[in-house]
Amino acid sequence: MSDKLWGGRFTKNESASALEFNASIDFDKRLYRQDIEGSRAHAAMLARCGIISQEDADAIDAGLAGILQDIEDGKIEFTIDNEDIHMNIESILTERIGTPGKRLHTARSRNDQVAVDFRMWTREAVQNTMEDLKRLLHSIYTIAESHQDTIMPGYTHLQRAQPVTFAFHMMAYFEMFKRDYSRFHDCLIRMNENPLGAGAMSGTGYHTDRAFLTEALGFDRTCANAMDAVSDRDYALEFLSDASICAMHLSRFCEELILWSSAEFSFIEIDDAYSTGSSIMPQKKNPDMAELIRGKTGRVYGDMMTLFTIMKGLPLAYNKDMQEDKPPVFDAYDTLSACISIFADMLDTMTVKPEITAMAATKGFTNATDAADYLVSKGVPFRECHAIIGELVLYCISHDKALEDLSLDQLRDFAPQFDEDVYARIDIRTCIKAKKSEGSTSFESVRGMLEHADQFLKEIDG
Ligand code: ARG
């Protein structure tokens, strides 16, 4: 007989290479806390239901509490001989308390055990990610709040388009990360179902109390179908999808910081503490953190694709392929969390250069739409205005002038409707102030956004 916990049916041990290949302890040891919490609840449930004695349950509980302490104190060495975290802990327990330890696995399978452990781990990961996002939202709010008067060009096709405020641009990102926050929140609501008690996949013949387990482990509901309970990894995929979207938002933001910190833009300066130098070019100050976040976004997408690909062809219920679900989730969580945190640090310390951003906004005809709107206000149909201003821009380009540099006579050569009031109307600040629509860049509108944001932050800060 093999010496494994499951060895009864075997005539010899697995080969050394199979043992090593099969083992997941190197990575699933991260589930130790959840595994112990799940087992303690399970033992308590078994005693309540009269399936094991109260003394056995007490011995198991004390044994597991001791193991938890010892793991946290670094006193326990796991072994690949016991394959995974579940069997490592069970073996140590039995070594320490004897027979009661052997009763723990009654009415349970490693399938519902790993399902509950991983779900609890992921639940915590989602909650922590939401905390990370909270911090980022505060950083974005702060920088937006202090740049309500900073004018910059808004871009489309990376060509200067219309003037906006720096606060407005920042608040666009606030919206994105606020949606990310709510996506993680939704994920949490959907995933918070308890798979423990499903057994291997069809339930168990013992009179167990799943509702007790659900309550004890902080779940909102019990998984309704035992086969689904042990097969489902949707929640992890949802976390990875949400993480990918969030990383994509971070990556776009990073791309802008990289552009803006270049000499060509010079809109911002990233603090020395979040920049690096070149080994050969003494003048260089590189935005490595932002570039790395942009790069690591690919890694998070990769983690998501890994798990989607693992799951796509699996028949119900449990298959060993599913052991591979953990590394991508661990990696995406670690990566995203580090990215959000360093990104928020970078935002908190970066310097914005309002004179330069405003200068860029006055160049590049960002007031051309407003000049067209001016003619509309004088009764010219918009399509005609568009054509007139287009010709004016062409003229200005060839004479190296801005629209506001032309005299009234010169303007009237293009349209007789131009009047002295055009200059005030196409002033860059007026262009911003003149925006009337909900959600616009006008100073007033952005002030409203900040008020809403402040309220939202207070709500989530609780
Ligand atoms: N280490 C396994 C995993 O992570 C635990 C579940 C094993 N179940 C089984 N029937 N082999 O998926």
XYZ file of C-alpha atoms and ligand atoms in Angstrom:
474
model
C 0.000 0.000 0.000
C 1.134 3.545 -0.723
C 1.911 5.743 2.275
C -0.354 8.587 1.065
C -3.501 9.810 2.852
C -5.305 8.302 -0.133
C -2.952 5.319 -0.405
C -5.277 2.397 0.415
C -6.098 1.506 -3.171
C -2.483 1.628 -4.337
C 0.174 -1.085 -4.315
C 3.146 1.273 -4.435
C 4.106 4.918 -4.184
C 4.036 7.259 -7.144
C 7.391 7.875 -8.827
C 9.522 10.726 -7.517
C 8.924 12.705 -10.692
C 5.139 12.165 -10.580
C 5.125 13.176 -6.931
C 6.905 16.398 -7.700
C 4.842 17.096 -10.802
C 1.590 16.536 -8.968
C 2.383 18.615 -5.911
C 0.941 22.102 -5.527
C 2.187 22.895 -2.036
C 4.790 25.335 -3.361
C 2.046 27.727 -4.372
C -1.146 26.651 -2.591
C 0.505 27.117 0.803
C -0.854 30.658 0.431
C -4.251 29.138 1.312
C -3.165 27.949 4.757
C -5.267 30.452 6.700
C -8.417 29.739 4.704
C -7.787 26.004 4.878
C -7.581 26.103 8.658
C -10.580 28.394 8.981
C -12.614 26.081 6.738
C -11.525 22.994 8.663
C -12.347 24.534 12.037
C -15.841 25.406 10.837
C -16.221 21.935 9.338
C -15.186 20.234 12.600
C -17.571 22.417 14.604
C -20.358 21.526 12.178
C -19.580 17.797 12.403
C -19.856 17.964 16.205
C -23.070 20.012 16.157
C -24.613 17.459 13.835
C -23.478 14.551 16.023
C -21.185 13.181 13.300
C -18.085 13.412 15.520
C -17.904 13.891 19.280
C -17.478 17.296 20.869
C -14.153 16.147 22.395
C -12.836 15.223 18.977
C -13.983 18.564 17.590
C -12.304 20.386 20.465
C -9.068 18.490 19.908
C -9.212 19.276 16.194
C -9.922 22.925 16.876
C -7.064 23.291 19.349
C -4.749 21.354 17.037
C -5.594 23.574 14.064
C -5.209 26.733 16.144
C -1.729 25.569 17.135
C -0.820 24.758 13.542
C -2.005 28.195 12.419
C 0.179 29.833 15.039
C 3.167 27.721 14.099
C 2.781 28.444 10.395
C 2.645 32.160 11.131
C 5.705 31.863 13.326
C 7.519 30.127 10.478
C 7.899 26.923 12.473
C 6.334 24.581 9.947
C 7.983 23.104 6.893
C 5.531 21.808 4.342
C 6.476 18.826 2.236
C 5.697 17.798 -1.331
C 5.192 14.289 0.044
C 1.841 15.581 1.220
C 1.080 17.138 -2.161
C -0.959 20.194 -1.261
C -1.840 22.525 1.597
C -4.937 20.520 2.507
C -3.127 17.233 3.042
C -0.090 18.897 4.610
C -2.236 20.446 7.303
C -4.310 17.319 7.828
C -1.170 15.214 8.206
C 0.396 17.594 10.695
C -2.876 17.653 12.621
C -3.004 13.873 12.849
C 0.657 13.721 13.807
C -0.094 16.103 16.647
C -3.496 14.956 17.972
C -3.803 11.377 16.729
C -7.174 9.728 16.008
C -9.446 12.827 16.148
C -7.370 14.273 13.306
C -8.342 11.298 11.180
C -12.024 12.126 11.699
C -11.775 15.679 10.289
C -12.240 14.685 6.667
C -15.612 12.975 7.331
C -18.341 14.312 5.008
C -15.845 16.379 3.080
C -13.741 16.048 -0.059
C -10.653 17.922 -1.114
C -12.852 19.148 -3.936
C -15.170 21.185 -1.743
C -12.249 21.938 0.560
C -10.142 23.554 -2.144
C -13.243 25.225 -3.538
C -14.007 26.926 -0.240
C -10.369 27.801 0.510
C -9.798 29.405 -2.859
C -13.090 31.223 -2.763
C -12.286 32.710 0.627
C -8.806 33.646 -0.546
C -10.160 35.330 -3.661
C -12.845 37.078 -1.642
C -10.139 38.642 0.484
C -8.122 39.520 -2.602
C -11.113 41.355 -4.045
C -11.654 43.214 -0.774
C -7.981 44.198 -0.609
C -8.026 45.351 -4.210
C -10.998 47.541 -3.392
C -8.976 49.058 -0.547
C -6.094 49.706 -2.968
C -8.513 51.382 -5.360
C -9.922 53.537 -2.597
C -6.488 54.921 -1.982
C -5.965 55.586 -5.679
C -9.323 57.359 -5.951
C -8.277 59.632 -3.085
C -5.004 60.452 -4.862
C -6.790 61.262 -8.113
C -9.334 63.395 -6.266
C -6.593 65.363 -4.520
C -4.678 66.153 -7.670
C -7.884 67.076 -9.523
C -8.999 69.284 -6.669
C -5.809 71.308 -6.777
C -5.818 71.729 -10.568
C -9.279 73.055 -11.284
C -7.744 76.161 -12.847
C -4.990 74.402 -14.728
C -5.774 74.551 -18.417
C -4.456 72.010 -20.882
C -5.290 70.773 -24.341
C -7.673 67.844 -24.596
C -6.640 65.460 -27.382
C -8.205 63.226 -29.951
C -5.887 61.187 -32.196
C -3.184 62.654 -29.946
C -3.757 65.940 -31.790
C -4.766 68.978 -29.795
C -8.545 69.171 -29.878
C -10.228 71.438 -27.344
C -9.104 73.108 -24.136
C -9.965 71.330 -20.892
C -8.833 71.601 -17.312
C -6.322 69.249 -15.791
C -8.935 68.496 -13.128
C -11.394 67.440 -15.834
C -8.832 65.075 -17.345
C -8.086 63.596 -13.911
C -11.774 63.177 -13.159
C -12.152 61.113 -16.336
C -9.825 58.615 -14.657
C -11.745 58.941 -11.416
C -14.828 57.684 -13.270
C -12.918 54.722 -14.692
C -11.519 53.624 -11.353
C -14.859 54.201 -9.692
C -16.385 51.755 -12.180
C -13.545 49.335 -11.465
C -14.336 49.627 -7.782
C -17.977 48.860 -8.426
C -17.030 45.942 -10.693
C -15.021 44.370 -7.869
C -17.919 45.042 -5.547
C -20.333 43.261 -7.910
C -17.910 40.363 -8.172
C -17.866 40.106 -4.396
C -21.649 39.985 -4.165
C -21.921 37.235 -6.789
C -19.059 35.109 -5.530
C -19.918 35.077 -1.849
C -21.495 31.599 -1.907
C -20.314 28.663 0.123
C -19.200 25.493 -1.707
C -18.174 23.630 1.484
C -20.449 20.693 2.201
C -20.773 19.763 -1.466
C -18.489 16.774 -0.904
C -16.717 15.339 -3.917
C -19.498 16.571 -6.210
C -22.854 14.976 -5.388
C -23.338 15.928 -1.742
C -22.978 13.649 1.258
C -25.095 11.065 3.027
C -24.401 12.583 6.444
C -26.913 14.938 8.006
C -24.669 17.970 7.717
C -25.598 21.583 8.252
C -24.421 23.631 5.305
C -26.238 26.723 6.529
C -24.064 26.664 9.635
C -20.898 26.519 7.504
C -22.163 29.295 5.282
C -22.752 31.517 8.260
C -19.549 30.566 10.080
C -17.388 31.315 7.045
C -19.036 34.649 6.286
C -20.827 33.656 3.100
C -24.130 35.209 2.049
C -25.544 32.032 0.520
C -24.885 28.314 0.123
C -24.003 27.093 -3.386
C -27.253 25.583 -4.629
C -25.820 22.693 -6.635
C -23.026 20.502 -5.260
C -21.665 19.698 -8.703
C -21.475 23.358 -9.623
C -19.999 24.181 -6.213
C -16.879 22.097 -6.833
C -16.576 22.933 -10.550
C -17.102 26.681 -10.501
C -14.158 29.000 -10.991
C -16.232 31.825 -12.533
C -15.566 34.016 -9.547
C -11.822 33.781 -10.131
C -12.330 34.553 -13.813
C -14.485 37.496 -12.863
C -11.771 38.753 -10.549
C -9.184 38.340 -13.307
C -11.433 40.102 -15.810
C -12.057 42.982 -13.445
C -8.345 43.106 -12.664
C -7.536 43.211 -16.383
C -9.895 46.123 -16.978
C -8.473 47.962 -14.010
C -4.897 47.307 -15.171
C -5.866 48.583 -18.626
C -7.063 51.841 -17.064
C -3.823 52.150 -15.117
C -1.865 51.445 -18.268
C -3.594 54.218 -20.219
C -2.970 56.627 -17.374
C 0.686 55.556 -17.321
C 0.977 56.075 -21.049
C -0.188 59.657 -20.553
C 2.224 60.274 -17.700
C 5.034 58.925 -19.864
C 4.105 61.251 -22.721
C 3.500 64.219 -20.459
C 6.822 63.818 -18.699
C 8.754 63.813 -21.998
C 10.566 67.012 -23.024
C 8.208 67.221 -26.003
C 5.211 67.736 -23.683
C 6.806 68.710 -20.390
C 3.360 68.938 -18.759
C 4.433 67.146 -15.606
C 7.467 66.042 -13.723
C 7.503 62.657 -12.066
C 9.249 62.819 -8.716
C 12.854 61.622 -8.578
C 11.755 58.980 -6.083
C 9.714 57.286 -8.833
C 12.135 57.735 -11.721
C 15.392 56.121 -12.704
C 18.516 57.145 -14.555
C 20.374 55.669 -17.475
C 23.569 53.670 -17.105
C 25.138 55.528 -20.035
C 23.270 58.806 -20.648
C 23.835 61.097 -17.664
C 20.991 63.462 -18.562
C 18.284 60.812 -18.530
C 15.385 60.626 -16.103
C 13.148 57.778 -17.107
C 9.541 57.091 -16.066
C 10.288 53.423 -15.328
C 7.468 52.909 -12.803
C 4.856 54.062 -15.289
C 6.387 51.947 -18.047
C 6.510 48.907 -15.787
C 2.865 49.280 -14.845
C 2.035 49.522 -18.546
C 4.090 46.366 -19.107
C 2.677 44.462 -16.162
C -0.786 45.034 -17.553
C 0.139 42.466 -20.205
C 0.998 40.065 -17.435
C -2.418 40.511 -15.791
C -4.141 39.881 -19.153
C -1.971 36.775 -19.474
C -3.142 35.543 -16.080
C -6.731 36.010 -17.176
C -6.182 34.125 -20.439
C -4.376 31.358 -18.554
C -7.391 30.569 -16.419
C -9.909 30.973 -19.244
C -7.867 28.486 -21.245
C -7.521 26.056 -18.341
C -11.274 25.994 -17.813
C -12.604 25.986 -21.347
C -12.692 22.280 -22.087
C -13.216 20.761 -18.663
C -16.037 18.311 -18.183
C -17.878 18.552 -14.874
C -16.988 18.221 -12.072
C -13.472 18.510 -10.594
C -10.444 17.852 -12.792
C -6.831 18.146 -11.729
C -6.335 20.843 -14.363
C -8.079 23.085 -11.887
C -5.113 22.945 -9.538
C -3.531 25.335 -12.051
C -6.175 27.964 -11.229
C -4.231 29.427 -8.332
C -0.936 30.763 -9.728
C -2.593 33.155 -12.218
C -4.972 34.495 -9.587
C -2.184 34.954 -7.046
C -0.015 36.607 -9.662
C -2.706 38.966 -10.947
C -3.574 39.998 -7.425
C 0.040 40.647 -6.425
C 0.766 42.461 -9.660
C -2.281 44.687 -9.643
C -1.941 45.535 -5.998
C 1.713 46.575 -6.437
C 0.814 48.577 -9.553
C -2.018 50.489 -7.897
C 0.056 51.287 -4.881
C 3.130 52.569 -6.715
C 0.932 54.442 -9.149
C -0.838 56.273 -6.317
C 2.557 57.140 -4.777
C 3.659 58.510 -8.122
C 0.531 60.650 -8.504
C 0.854 61.995 -4.967
C 4.362 63.242 -5.670
C 4.261 64.390 -9.287
C 4.434 68.068 -10.247
C 2.104 69.594 -12.827
C 3.344 72.587 -14.826
C 0.298 74.811 -15.395
C 2.084 77.462 -17.499
C 3.225 74.847 -19.962
C -0.088 73.004 -20.175
C -1.922 76.319 -20.659
C 0.562 77.394 -23.339
C -0.019 74.113 -25.171
C -3.754 74.734 -25.032
C -3.434 78.181 -26.634
C -1.462 76.657 -29.493
C -2.911 74.254 -31.992
C -6.243 76.032 -32.545
C -7.997 74.330 -29.659
C -10.468 77.261 -29.781
C -11.502 76.535 -33.385
C -14.742 74.777 -32.357
C -15.608 77.760 -30.181
C -14.869 80.146 -33.067
C -17.318 78.143 -35.182
C -19.860 78.229 -32.346
C -19.365 82.008 -32.207
C -20.464 82.321 -35.844
C -23.416 80.003 -35.123
C -24.473 82.522 -32.457
C -24.424 85.159 -35.221
C -26.860 83.118 -37.281
C -24.493 81.226 -39.615
C -25.409 77.488 -40.055
C -22.886 75.238 -38.300
C -21.653 73.454 -41.449
C -20.805 76.812 -43.034
C -19.075 77.967 -39.851
C -17.018 74.791 -39.852
C -15.827 75.502 -43.398
C -15.096 79.183 -42.682
C -13.032 78.417 -39.585
C -11.259 75.637 -41.440
C -10.126 78.122 -44.076
C -9.140 80.562 -41.353
C -7.020 77.909 -39.669
C -5.303 77.130 -42.948
C -4.571 80.831 -43.403
C -3.228 81.107 -39.860
C -0.992 78.079 -40.283
C 0.623 79.533 -43.391
C 1.122 82.878 -41.602
C 2.206 81.347 -38.306
C -0.603 82.983 -36.364
C -3.304 81.958 -33.892
C -6.955 82.789 -34.595
C -6.927 85.499 -31.946
C -3.838 87.123 -33.538
C -5.846 88.202 -36.585
C -7.370 91.684 -36.748
C -11.114 92.124 -37.043
C -10.664 93.192 -40.700
C -8.708 90.066 -41.440
C -11.395 87.951 -39.767
C -14.143 89.750 -41.710
C -12.444 88.782 -44.952
C -13.590 85.263 -44.077
C -16.999 86.101 -42.569
C -18.632 89.526 -42.200
C -20.424 88.301 -39.045
C -17.220 88.580 -36.959
C -17.352 91.334 -34.343
C -15.156 92.738 -31.593
C -16.709 90.269 -29.057
C -15.135 87.318 -30.859
C -11.833 87.801 -29.017
C -13.377 87.332 -25.600
C -15.400 84.377 -26.880
C -12.411 82.427 -28.211
C -10.170 83.148 -25.242
C -9.088 79.785 -23.895
C -10.691 80.299 -20.469
C -13.942 81.376 -22.094
C -13.928 78.243 -24.244
C -13.888 76.213 -21.032
C -16.358 78.422 -19.185
C -18.758 78.424 -22.138
C -19.379 74.673 -21.962
C -22.957 74.167 -20.836
C -23.659 70.454 -21.195
C -23.773 68.070 -18.267
C -20.401 66.415 -17.680
C -18.477 69.131 -19.532
C -15.086 70.585 -18.715
C -16.510 73.919 -17.521
C -15.097 75.042 -14.184
C -18.524 74.804 -12.619
C -19.205 71.350 -14.022
C -15.875 70.029 -12.731
C -16.593 71.549 -9.326
C -19.800 69.490 -9.345
C -17.843 66.352 -10.272
C -15.498 66.949 -7.363
C -18.413 67.343 -4.980
C -19.891 64.050 -6.151
C -16.505 62.401 -5.889
C -16.057 63.691 -2.369
C -19.426 62.259 -1.421
C -18.582 58.922 -3.041
C -15.263 58.753 -1.184
C -16.995 59.477 2.104
C -19.498 56.699 1.393
C -16.879 54.082 0.609
C -14.655 55.200 3.467
C -17.684 54.333 5.623
N -4.545 20.435 -4.812
C -5.820 20.231 -5.423
C -6.246 21.478 -6.204
O -5.695 22.490 -5.943
C -6.834 19.936 -4.380
C -8.028 19.222 -4.867
C -7.670 17.845 -5.168
N -8.816 17.037 -5.429
C -8.660 15.902 -6.038
N -9.726 15.232 -6.257
N -7.504 15.499 -6.456
O -7.087 21.455 -7.055
